[in-house]
Amino acid sequence: MFAFIVSRILQALPVLLSVALISFAMFAYVGDPVAIMLGQDYTQAQRDALVAELGLDRPFWVQFATFIGNAAQGEFGLSYRLSRPVADLIAERAPATLELAFTAAVLALLVGVPMGVYTGLYRNSWLSRFFLTFSLIGVSLPTFLIGILLILVFAVWLGWLPSFGRGDTVRLGAWTTGFLTVSGLKALVLPAITLGLFQLTLIMRLVRAEMLEVLRADYIKFARARGLPNRAVHFGHALKNTLVPVITIVGLQLGAIIAFAIVTETVFQWPGMGLLFIQSVGAADIPVMSAYLLLISLVFVTINLIVDLLYYAVDPRLRIGRGKGGH
Amino acid sequence: MSNAAPLLEVRNLRVEFPTRRGTLVALDDVSFSIAPGEVLGVVGESGAGKSMTGAAIIGLLEPPGRIARGEILLNGKRIDNLRYEQMRRIRGKEIGAIFQDPLTTLNPLYTVGQQLTETMTTHLPINPAEARRRAIEWLELVGIPAAAQRIDSYPHEFSGGMRQRVVIALALCAEPRLIVADEPTTALDVSIQAQVIALLKTLAREKGTAMMLVTHDMGVIAETADRVAVMYAGRIAEIGPVREVVKHANHPYSAGLMASIPPLDRRVERLAQIDGAMPRLSAIPRGCAYNPRCPKVFSRCADERPDLMDAGTTRAACWLYASEVPHG
Amino acid sequence: MAETLRRFFDSDLWFSFTRSPVTVLSAIVAAICILGAVFAPWIAPHNPFDLASLNLIDAFKPPAWTEEGARDYVLGTDDQGRDVLSAIMYGARVSLLVGISATVFATLLGVSLGLLAGYVGGAIDSLLMRICDIQLTFPSILVALLVDGVVRAVLPREVHADIALFVVIFAIGISEWPKFARTVRGSTLVERNKEYVQAARVIGVPKARIMVSHVLPNVIGPVLVVATLNLGLAILSEATLSFLGVGVPPTQPSLGTLIRIGNDFLFSGEWWITIFPGVALIAMVLSVNLLGDWLRDALNPKLR
């Protein structure tokens, strides 16, 4: 178990390091941070002093090591656009994005998996056909259009739900949450649906395809031949085997949710990291961009690790060396 | 034929597969019975309908396959027309099944103990603790060493032969009166096949379980079965006591099949073979399905399809044994 | 020419096309979108960029079939009094231009690097494939955003405004090349060991020449299918970037830009300014995607 985790972390390191290198290269060489920090008028002496102070005259690898050291402590310098520490900006925005992504992911899983199971088990029912048609639309519509349509219907025409912002939030130490107020929860509905819909349809199609595949397996036929009730066959034997491949792809999709939050947050003016990132892209605010990139890749790598662990928990065939082997 | 009231009776069974190009008849007019404790061997080439017969009996024909005509009776009661839920209670409890490939018939994500206990608690009025105790007993009975420890192992931790022993335990653990064993040794190493067959035979005798043993291995049949049915193109060609069918087959097809078995007691230069191949289900010839390949074919064979008739020691579907003399 | 046409109508491709109503419908919709876009300057009812013809009195006219609609403006007008239908036609032009250019760019880049990786192998292969792996970990829209942001940071503002269109094409192309590189590398690995390549090598044909004139023609088939399927995605990426305000410049609005602009008027009830460009975008992308799916299945059922 321990060796398994260590090997997975070692595999993830090159990815993290390459992303860090790209982040650093952006940070160090794109634009002229010294000129930006000094403003309009400065002397060569001032410039040299700042260059020395920032360590920009030191060798590349030394600078890179310093960058990684700083990044590990959450230190990413000042935002060009807002002149505030990047770490503070991200810390302020992170709860909004994480709450949105979490809700969207839960929605996609809680609705997508049962729909996939249902359409896999009852292939020819009219409800299955309806779900499939619906999923085709869900896969083809761009996220921002879904958001706009939802706003038009539920906020503009029906007036049931707010169309932008997080509503009232409650402070819990460093974290601000919208889960504890009615307006916060209402504000979450439309963005979460917008963000979760694509993943939901994707998960549904995936679970359906896997379910159809598994239901043809010999061990399912044998489970029926042993006279097990349908419930045990479908939701025990079939679903558990379906989960093995589904976990992998769903894990990757959950990572994508955080990235796609950029679009959703823009549509709903949701004050999260994605909105911060897109404003930074527009203003060429490199420190924020590189910090965001590093953070996102850290999230991706973490999710991959969790996926591997889940895989390990579900599939006994991966737990090598546990049994005595009967050969 | 045994005199006791039959445990299983199959009467004029016909199984059809509706396809876009018309209906395929996979089984036609199949009739036989199995007495309590009796072992019926079913032999024939691939596609002759052996496995299909087994699937029809346990009520698990692959759709769109369906029983179009005939009846299947267990203890004198029809089971071919039961609803899914009623039939489910019979599967495992009254009729156990063993499939061909032990590598794929066990669910990889459940321990063998879980699979045994769930089968028992489904059919028997026992609690999980008792089921687990019996599961260990069953594993010992089928010859798994250190059963008390191995009960928590997953299927992939067993070898192929051991897995088939687990499958046998699973088929028998709810104490059914009949086992449908579909090629139980085909996927195993030759060295293991004999052990598994011996185990199956011993257990069936001890528990008084009847068995329908589907195989294409005549050696297994000769050693294990009481009676044997030879199938050809979805019909039974000949059925009778195993000794008679093996030594003195009456149907030309059975005779050809038996002649192709290498004898152990003498050397032969060349094994006999039957020319041609079994017809596809979509192209079964008129009359006797075997007539194009039959060495003893005569005019009646191409026109009329023979039913099973008395052929002395066995019953054979062949016009050679027609009591009335054909016209012409 | 007539012979070619006759053979085309006799072919399996044409047969499978006529047998699928969804595909025929998609082809018709795609044709309308493409023709409308290409010939916009000649067939659009108005020229939305001709400032002289704009009249603020005509602003916010709803579609023609509503009570306050004007017959002149079928799909209504926007805040400047521009005809929405004409704006869509001109916008689709930009969307298509960027989508196609980005796909061509991604194809060229991906095919050359994939061919190189597959044929030369060794360290170059490992390096290129590692880059692909890492890039494919991230959603392509994120990569496009990042590239776009970096280019913005590198270029002075005035320069950027002039070449914004190319920046978007570059960003989207960069975000999608790994798919092509992987496809081509896979087929190249198969082809390089075939006898005709061995033969060419034995008689001393230079490496570059073998790659381009011997291997390339044999690996290009699957690439065309990937490219078709990628076109819809590229159009969507452009629309998303423009919607986020970091895509094509406002002087050359694409469908995504129109949707973003219209979005501001959603709350005051002028829904048509954003919904119609949205519908046009969906129609274009969906029909291109369905055509791509059909082409993939028709050309090679084994390709997935």
mmCIF file with all atom_site columns, N, CA and C in Angstrom, chain B residues 172-226:
data_model
loop_
_atom_site.group_PDB
_atom_site.id
_atom_site.type_symbol
_atom_site.label_atom_id
_atom_site.label_alt_id
_atom_site.label_comp_id
_atom_site.label_asym_id
_atom_site.label_entity_id
_atom_site.label_seq_id
_atom_site.pdbx_PDB_ins_code
_atom_site.Cartn_x
_atom_site.Cartn_y
_atom_site.Cartn_z
_atom_site.occupancy
_atom_site.B_iso_or_equiv
_atom_site.pdbx_formal_charge
_atom_site.auth_seq_id
_atom_site.auth_comp_id
_atom_site.auth_asym_id
_atom_site.auth_atom_id
_atom_site.pdbx_PDB_model_num
ATOM 1   N N  . LEU B 1 172 ? -23.268 -26.290 -6.111  1.00 0.00 ? 172 LEU B N  1
ATOM 2   C CA . LEU B 1 172 ? -23.840 -27.314 -5.249  1.00 0.00 ? 172 LEU B CA 1
ATOM 3   C C  . LEU B 1 172 ? -24.280 -26.789 -3.890  1.00 0.00 ? 172 LEU B C  1
ATOM 4   N N  . CYS B 1 173 ? -23.839 -25.579 -3.501  1.00 0.00 ? 173 CYS B N  1
ATOM 5   C CA . CYS B 1 173 ? -23.957 -25.174 -2.108  1.00 0.00 ? 173 CYS B CA 1
ATOM 6   C C  . CYS B 1 173 ? -25.385 -24.996 -1.634  1.00 0.00 ? 173 CYS B C  1
ATOM 7   N N  . ALA B 1 174 ? -26.340 -24.749 -2.532  1.00 0.00 ? 174 ALA B N  1
ATOM 8   C CA . ALA B 1 174 ? -27.730 -24.663 -2.085  1.00 0.00 ? 174 ALA B CA 1
ATOM 9   C C  . ALA B 1 174 ? -28.419 -26.022 -2.261  1.00 0.00 ? 174 ALA B C  1
ATOM 10  N N  . GLU B 1 175 ? -27.630 -27.064 -2.435  1.00 0.00 ? 175 GLU B N  1
ATOM 11  C CA . GLU B 1 175 ? -28.089 -28.441 -2.538  1.00 0.00 ? 175 GLU B CA 1
ATOM 12  C C  . GLU B 1 175 ? -29.186 -28.661 -3.576  1.00 0.00 ? 175 GLU B C  1
ATOM 13  N N  . PRO B 1 176 ? -28.917 -28.323 -4.833  1.00 0.00 ? 176 PRO B N  1
ATOM 14  C CA . PRO B 1 176 ? -29.912 -28.567 -5.871  1.00 0.00 ? 176 PRO B CA 1
ATOM 15  C C  . PRO B 1 176 ? -30.012 -30.061 -6.194  1.00 0.00 ? 176 PRO B C  1
ATOM 16  N N  . ARG B 1 177 ? -31.129 -30.454 -6.807  1.00 0.00 ? 177 ARG B N  1
ATOM 17  C CA . ARG B 1 177 ? -31.313 -31.869 -7.170  1.00 0.00 ? 177 ARG B CA 1
ATOM 18  C C  . ARG B 1 177 ? -30.706 -32.160 -8.529  1.00 0.00 ? 177 ARG B C  1
ATOM 19  N N  . LEU B 1 178 ? -30.449 -31.082 -9.298  1.00 0.00 ? 178 LEU B N  1
ATOM 20  C CA . LEU B 1 178 ? -29.942 -31.270 -10.660 1.00 0.00 ? 178 LEU B CA 1
ATOM 21  C C  . LEU B 1 178 ? -28.848 -30.244 -10.938 1.00 0.00 ? 178 LEU B C  1
ATOM 22  N N  . ILE B 1 179 ? -27.789 -30.715 -11.612 1.00 0.00 ? 179 ILE B N  1
ATOM 23  C CA . ILE B 1 179 ? -26.724 -29.797 -12.016 1.00 0.00 ? 179 ILE B CA 1
ATOM 24  C C  . ILE B 1 179 ? -26.663 -29.805 -13.536 1.00 0.00 ? 179 ILE B C  1
ATOM 25  N N  . VAL B 1 180 ? -26.645 -28.609 -14.140 1.00 0.00 ? 180 VAL B N  1
ATOM 26  C CA . VAL B 1 180 ? -26.394 -28.522 -15.574 1.00 0.00 ? 180 VAL B CA 1
ATOM 27  C C  . VAL B 1 180 ? -24.945 -28.076 -15.734 1.00 0.00 ? 180 VAL B C  1
ATOM 28  N N  . ALA B 1 181 ? -24.086 -28.977 -16.163 1.00 0.00 ? 181 ALA B N  1
ATOM 29  C CA . ALA B 1 181 ? -22.659 -28.670 -16.278 1.00 0.00 ? 181 ALA B CA 1
ATOM 30  C C  . ALA B 1 181 ? -22.306 -28.522 -17.755 1.00 0.00 ? 181 ALA B C  1
ATOM 31  N N  . ASP B 1 182 ? -22.008 -27.275 -18.160 1.00 0.00 ? 182 ASP B N  1
ATOM 32  C CA . ASP B 1 182 ? -21.754 -26.986 -19.573 1.00 0.00 ? 182 ASP B CA 1
ATOM 33  C C  . ASP B 1 182 ? -20.250 -26.987 -19.833 1.00 0.00 ? 182 ASP B C  1
ATOM 34  N N  . GLU B 1 183 ? -19.751 -28.055 -20.395 1.00 0.00 ? 183 GLU B N  1
ATOM 35  C CA . GLU B 1 183 ? -18.319 -28.187 -20.693 1.00 0.00 ? 183 GLU B CA 1
ATOM 36  C C  . GLU B 1 183 ? -17.454 -27.786 -19.500 1.00 0.00 ? 183 GLU B C  1
ATOM 37  N N  . PRO B 1 184 ? -17.603 -28.437 -18.361 1.00 0.00 ? 184 PRO B N  1
ATOM 38  C CA . PRO B 1 184 ? -16.937 -27.960 -17.142 1.00 0.00 ? 184 PRO B CA 1
ATOM 39  C C  . PRO B 1 184 ? -15.423 -28.106 -17.172 1.00 0.00 ? 184 PRO B C  1
ATOM 40  N N  . THR B 1 185 ? -14.871 -28.868 -18.103 1.00 0.00 ? 185 THR B N  1
ATOM 41  C CA . THR B 1 185 ? -13.420 -29.079 -18.070 1.00 0.00 ? 185 THR B CA 1
ATOM 42  C C  . THR B 1 185 ? -12.708 -28.572 -19.310 1.00 0.00 ? 185 THR B C  1
ATOM 43  N N  . THR B 1 186 ? -13.477 -28.076 -20.288 1.00 0.00 ? 186 THR B N  1
ATOM 44  C CA . THR B 1 186 ? -12.878 -27.709 -21.571 1.00 0.00 ? 186 THR B CA 1
ATOM 45  C C  . THR B 1 186 ? -11.759 -26.678 -21.428 1.00 0.00 ? 186 THR B C  1
ATOM 46  N N  . ALA B 1 187 ? -11.954 -25.711 -20.498 1.00 0.00 ? 187 ALA B N  1
ATOM 47  C CA . ALA B 1 187 ? -10.980 -24.616 -20.412 1.00 0.00 ? 187 ALA B CA 1
ATOM 48  C C  . ALA B 1 187 ? -9.802  -24.964 -19.511 1.00 0.00 ? 187 ALA B C  1
ATOM 49  N N  . LEU B 1 188 ? -9.789  -26.195 -18.968 1.00 0.00 ? 188 LEU B N  1
ATOM 50  C CA . LEU B 1 188 ? -8.738  -26.537 -18.007 1.00 0.00 ? 188 LEU B CA 1
ATOM 51  C C  . LEU B 1 188 ? -7.586  -27.297 -18.651 1.00 0.00 ? 188 LEU B C  1
ATOM 52  N N  . ASP B 1 189 ? -6.455  -27.301 -17.970 1.00 0.00 ? 189 ASP B N  1
ATOM 53  C CA . ASP B 1 189 ? -5.325  -28.117 -18.410 1.00 0.00 ? 189 ASP B CA 1
ATOM 54  C C  . ASP B 1 189 ? -5.735  -29.585 -18.425 1.00 0.00 ? 189 ASP B C  1
ATOM 55  N N  . VAL B 1 190 ? -5.185  -30.315 -19.368 1.00 0.00 ? 190 VAL B N  1
ATOM 56  C CA . VAL B 1 190 ? -5.554  -31.726 -19.498 1.00 0.00 ? 190 VAL B CA 1
ATOM 57  C C  . VAL B 1 190 ? -5.296  -32.474 -18.192 1.00 0.00 ? 190 VAL B C  1
ATOM 58  N N  . SER B 1 191 ? -4.190  -32.144 -17.518 1.00 0.00 ? 191 SER B N  1
ATOM 59  C CA . SER B 1 191 ? -3.828  -32.860 -16.297 1.00 0.00 ? 191 SER B CA 1
ATOM 60  C C  . SER B 1 191 ? -4.839  -32.617 -15.180 1.00 0.00 ? 191 SER B C  1
ATOM 61  N N  . ILE B 1 192 ? -5.550  -31.487 -15.263 1.00 0.00 ? 192 ILE B N  1
ATOM 62  C CA . ILE B 1 192 ? -6.490  -31.133 -14.190 1.00 0.00 ? 192 ILE B CA 1
ATOM 63  C C  . ILE B 1 192 ? -7.877  -31.668 -14.487 1.00 0.00 ? 192 ILE B C  1
ATOM 64  N N  . GLN B 1 193 ? -8.172  -31.832 -15.807 1.00 0.00 ? 193 GLN B N  1
ATOM 65  C CA . GLN B 1 193 ? -9.526  -32.209 -16.224 1.00 0.00 ? 193 GLN B CA 1
ATOM 66  C C  . GLN B 1 193 ? -10.026 -33.445 -15.480 1.00 0.00 ? 193 GLN B C  1
ATOM 67  N N  . ALA B 1 194 ? -9.180  -34.476 -15.403 1.00 0.00 ? 194 ALA B N  1
ATOM 68  C CA . ALA B 1 194 ? -9.598  -35.739 -14.793 1.00 0.00 ? 194 ALA B CA 1
ATOM 69  C C  . ALA B 1 194 ? -9.949  -35.532 -13.323 1.00 0.00 ? 194 ALA B C  1
ATOM 70  N N  . GLN B 1 195 ? -9.130  -34.717 -12.632 1.00 0.00 ? 195 GLN B N  1
ATOM 71  C CA . GLN B 1 195 ? -9.396  -34.466 -11.204 1.00 0.00 ? 195 GLN B CA 1
ATOM 72  C C  . GLN B 1 195 ? -10.750 -33.809 -11.020 1.00 0.00 ? 195 GLN B C  1
ATOM 73  N N  . VAL B 1 196 ? -11.034 -32.789 -11.843 1.00 0.00 ? 196 VAL B N  1
ATOM 74  C CA . VAL B 1 196 ? -12.280 -32.045 -11.685 1.00 0.00 ? 196 VAL B CA 1
ATOM 75  C C  . VAL B 1 196 ? -13.473 -32.941 -11.984 1.00 0.00 ? 196 VAL B C  1
ATOM 76  N N  . ILE B 1 197 ? -13.350 -33.750 -13.048 1.00 0.00 ? 197 ILE B N  1
ATOM 77  C CA . ILE B 1 197 ? -14.448 -34.662 -13.381 1.00 0.00 ? 197 ILE B CA 1
ATOM 78  C C  . ILE B 1 197 ? -14.671 -35.669 -12.261 1.00 0.00 ? 197 ILE B C  1
ATOM 79  N N  . ALA B 1 198 ? -13.583 -36.200 -11.710 1.00 0.00 ? 198 ALA B N  1
ATOM 80  C CA . ALA B 1 198 ? -13.702 -37.174 -10.622 1.00 0.00 ? 198 ALA B CA 1
ATOM 81  C C  . ALA B 1 198 ? -14.410 -36.535 -9.434  1.00 0.00 ? 198 ALA B C  1
ATOM 82  N N  . LEU B 1 199 ? -14.026 -35.284 -9.145  1.00 0.00 ? 199 LEU B N  1
ATOM 83  C CA . LEU B 1 199 ? -14.652 -34.571 -8.023  1.00 0.00 ? 199 LEU B CA 1
ATOM 84  C C  . LEU B 1 199 ? -16.147 -34.405 -8.256  1.00 0.00 ? 199 LEU B C  1
ATOM 85  N N  . LEU B 1 200 ? -16.485 -33.995 -9.472  1.00 0.00 ? 200 LEU B N  1
ATOM 86  C CA . LEU B 1 200 ? -17.879 -33.744 -9.819  1.00 0.00 ? 200 LEU B CA 1
ATOM 87  C C  . LEU B 1 200 ? -18.698 -35.032 -9.671  1.00 0.00 ? 200 LEU B C  1
ATOM 88  N N  . LYS B 1 201 ? -18.097 -36.117 -10.158 1.00 0.00 ? 201 LYS B N  1
ATOM 89  C CA . LYS B 1 201 ? -18.768 -37.417 -10.135 1.00 0.00 ? 201 LYS B CA 1
ATOM 90  C C  . LYS B 1 201 ? -18.989 -37.870 -8.688  1.00 0.00 ? 201 LYS B C  1
ATOM 91  N N  . THR B 1 202 ? -17.930 -37.748 -7.864  1.00 0.00 ? 202 THR B N  1
ATOM 92  C CA . THR B 1 202 ? -18.022 -38.170 -6.464  1.00 0.00 ? 202 THR B CA 1
ATOM 93  C C  . THR B 1 202 ? -19.092 -37.375 -5.727  1.00 0.00 ? 202 THR B C  1
ATOM 94  N N  . LEU B 1 203 ? -19.032 -36.035 -5.893  1.00 0.00 ? 203 LEU B N  1
ATOM 95  C CA . LEU B 1 203 ? -19.970 -35.178 -5.171  1.00 0.00 ? 203 LEU B CA 1
ATOM 96  C C  . LEU B 1 203 ? -21.400 -35.477 -5.594  1.00 0.00 ? 203 LEU B C  1
ATOM 97  N N  . ALA B 1 204 ? -21.631 -35.650 -6.893  1.00 0.00 ? 204 ALA B N  1
ATOM 98  C CA . ALA B 1 204 ? -22.971 -35.908 -7.392  1.00 0.00 ? 204 ALA B CA 1
ATOM 99  C C  . ALA B 1 204 ? -23.484 -37.214 -6.787  1.00 0.00 ? 204 ALA B C  1
ATOM 100 N N  . ARG B 1 205 ? -22.622 -38.213 -6.705  1.00 0.00 ? 205 ARG B N  1
ATOM 101 C CA . ARG B 1 205 ? -23.067 -39.496 -6.154  1.00 0.00 ? 205 ARG B CA 1
ATOM 102 C C  . ARG B 1 205 ? -23.367 -39.348 -4.660  1.00 0.00 ? 205 ARG B C  1
ATOM 103 N N  . GLU B 1 206 ? -22.451 -38.670 -3.935  1.00 0.00 ? 206 GLU B N  1
ATOM 104 C CA . GLU B 1 206 ? -22.647 -38.513 -2.489  1.00 0.00 ? 206 GLU B CA 1
ATOM 105 C C  . GLU B 1 206 ? -23.935 -37.772 -2.163  1.00 0.00 ? 206 GLU B C  1
ATOM 106 N N  . LYS B 1 207 ? -24.178 -36.696 -2.919  1.00 0.00 ? 207 LYS B N  1
ATOM 107 C CA . LYS B 1 207 ? -25.331 -35.852 -2.612  1.00 0.00 ? 207 LYS B CA 1
ATOM 108 C C  . LYS B 1 207 ? -26.589 -36.347 -3.311  1.00 0.00 ? 207 LYS B C  1
ATOM 109 N N  . GLY B 1 208 ? -26.455 -37.346 -4.158  1.00 0.00 ? 208 GLY B N  1
ATOM 110 C CA . GLY B 1 208 ? -27.610 -37.837 -4.890  1.00 0.00 ? 208 GLY B CA 1
ATOM 111 C C  . GLY B 1 208 ? -28.103 -36.850 -5.925  1.00 0.00 ? 208 GLY B C  1
ATOM 112 N N  . THR B 1 209 ? -27.210 -36.012 -6.429  1.00 0.00 ? 209 THR B N  1
ATOM 113 C CA . THR B 1 209 ? -27.591 -34.984 -7.396  1.00 0.00 ? 209 THR B CA 1
ATOM 114 C C  . THR B 1 209 ? -27.561 -35.562 -8.814  1.00 0.00 ? 209 THR B C  1
ATOM 115 N N  . ALA B 1 210 ? -28.603 -35.288 -9.561  1.00 0.00 ? 210 ALA B N  1
ATOM 116 C CA . ALA B 1 210 ? -28.594 -35.682 -10.968 1.00 0.00 ? 210 ALA B CA 1
ATOM 117 C C  . ALA B 1 210 ? -27.786 -34.652 -11.755 1.00 0.00 ? 210 ALA B C  1
ATOM 118 N N  . MET B 1 211 ? -27.309 -35.038 -12.936 1.00 0.00 ? 211 MET B N  1
ATOM 119 C CA . MET B 1 211 ? -26.459 -34.114 -13.677 1.00 0.00 ? 211 MET B CA 1
ATOM 120 C C  . MET B 1 211 ? -26.683 -34.240 -15.172 1.00 0.00 ? 211 MET B C  1
ATOM 121 N N  . MET B 1 212 ? -26.742 -33.082 -15.816 1.00 0.00 ? 212 MET B N  1
ATOM 122 C CA . MET B 1 212 ? -26.696 -33.063 -17.271 1.00 0.00 ? 212 MET B CA 1
ATOM 123 C C  . MET B 1 212 ? -25.312 -32.554 -17.633 1.00 0.00 ? 212 MET B C  1
ATOM 124 N N  . LEU B 1 213 ? -24.502 -33.423 -18.185 1.00 0.00 ? 213 LEU B N  1
ATOM 125 C CA . LEU B 1 213 ? -23.094 -33.102 -18.419 1.00 0.00 ? 213 LEU B CA 1
ATOM 126 C C  . LEU B 1 213 ? -22.880 -32.868 -19.912 1.00 0.00 ? 213 LEU B C  1
ATOM 127 N N  . VAL B 1 214 ? -22.749 -31.591 -20.269 1.00 0.00 ? 214 VAL B N  1
ATOM 128 C CA . VAL B 1 214 ? -22.542 -31.245 -21.674 1.00 0.00 ? 214 VAL B CA 1
ATOM 129 C C  . VAL B 1 214 ? -21.050 -31.256 -21.958 1.00 0.00 ? 214 VAL B C  1
ATOM 130 N N  . THR B 1 215 ? -20.618 -31.954 -22.966 1.00 0.00 ? 215 THR B N  1
ATOM 131 C CA . THR B 1 215 ? -19.186 -31.994 -23.276 1.00 0.00 ? 215 THR B CA 1
ATOM 132 C C  . THR B 1 215 ? -18.986 -32.493 -24.692 1.00 0.00 ? 215 THR B C  1
ATOM 133 N N  . HIS B 1 216 ? -17.811 -32.265 -25.244 1.00 0.00 ? 216 HIS B N  1
ATOM 134 C CA . HIS B 1 216 ? -17.522 -32.940 -26.499 1.00 0.00 ? 216 HIS B CA 1
ATOM 135 C C  . HIS B 1 216 ? -16.412 -33.972 -26.293 1.00 0.00 ? 216 HIS B C  1
ATOM 136 N N  . ASP B 1 217 ? -16.124 -34.244 -25.016 1.00 0.00 ? 217 ASP B N  1
ATOM 137 C CA . ASP B 1 217 ? -15.072 -35.187 -24.686 1.00 0.00 ? 217 ASP B CA 1
ATOM 138 C C  . ASP B 1 217 ? -15.697 -36.556 -24.403 1.00 0.00 ? 217 ASP B C  1
ATOM 139 N N  . MET B 1 218 ? -15.598 -37.486 -25.354 1.00 0.00 ? 218 MET B N  1
ATOM 140 C CA . MET B 1 218 ? -16.238 -38.790 -25.209 1.00 0.00 ? 218 MET B CA 1
ATOM 141 C C  . MET B 1 218 ? -15.640 -39.575 -24.051 1.00 0.00 ? 218 MET B C  1
ATOM 142 N N  . GLY B 1 219 ? -14.365 -39.336 -23.751 1.00 0.00 ? 219 GLY B N  1
ATOM 143 C CA . GLY B 1 219 ? -13.715 -40.027 -22.638 1.00 0.00 ? 219 GLY B CA 1
ATOM 144 C C  . GLY B 1 219 ? -14.422 -39.691 -21.337 1.00 0.00 ? 219 GLY B C  1
ATOM 145 N N  . VAL B 1 220 ? -14.713 -38.421 -21.144 1.00 0.00 ? 220 VAL B N  1
ATOM 146 C CA . VAL B 1 220 ? -15.394 -37.977 -19.939 1.00 0.00 ? 220 VAL B CA 1
ATOM 147 C C  . VAL B 1 220 ? -16.762 -38.639 -19.842 1.00 0.00 ? 220 VAL B C  1
ATOM 148 N N  . ILE B 1 221 ? -17.476 -38.675 -20.973 1.00 0.00 ? 221 ILE B N  1
ATOM 149 C CA . ILE B 1 221 ? -18.811 -39.269 -21.000 1.00 0.00 ? 221 ILE B CA 1
ATOM 150 C C  . ILE B 1 221 ? -18.737 -40.742 -20.608 1.00 0.00 ? 221 ILE B C  1
ATOM 151 N N  . ALA B 1 222 ? -17.848 -41.459 -21.259 1.00 0.00 ? 222 ALA B N  1
ATOM 152 C CA . ALA B 1 222 ? -17.759 -42.902 -21.035 1.00 0.00 ? 222 ALA B CA 1
ATOM 153 C C  . ALA B 1 222 ? -17.497 -43.204 -19.572 1.00 0.00 ? 222 ALA B C  1
ATOM 154 N N  . GLU B 1 223 ? -16.738 -42.332 -18.916 1.00 0.00 ? 223 GLU B N  1
ATOM 155 C CA . GLU B 1 223 ? -16.328 -42.571 -17.556 1.00 0.00 ? 223 GLU B CA 1
ATOM 156 C C  . GLU B 1 223 ? -17.402 -42.154 -16.547 1.00 0.00 ? 223 GLU B C  1
ATOM 157 N N  . THR B 1 224 ? -18.191 -41.143 -16.907 1.00 0.00 ? 224 THR B N  1
ATOM 158 C CA . THR B 1 224 ? -19.036 -40.501 -15.918 1.00 0.00 ? 224 THR B CA 1
ATOM 159 C C  . THR B 1 224 ? -20.521 -40.775 -16.096 1.00 0.00 ? 224 THR B C  1
ATOM 160 N N  . ALA B 1 225 ? -20.985 -40.798 -17.361 1.00 0.00 ? 225 ALA B N  1
ATOM 161 C CA . ALA B 1 225 ? -22.423 -40.749 -17.594 1.00 0.00 ? 225 ALA B CA 1
ATOM 162 C C  . ALA B 1 225 ? -23.078 -42.122 -17.433 1.00 0.00 ? 225 ALA B C  1
ATOM 163 N N  . ASP B 1 226 ? -24.375 -42.106 -17.083 1.00 0.00 ? 226 ASP B N  1
ATOM 164 C CA . ASP B 1 226 ? -25.176 -43.325 -17.096 1.00 0.00 ? 226 ASP B CA 1
ATOM 165 C C  . ASP B 1 226 ? -25.771 -43.515 -18.481 1.00 0.00 ? 226 ASP B C  1
#
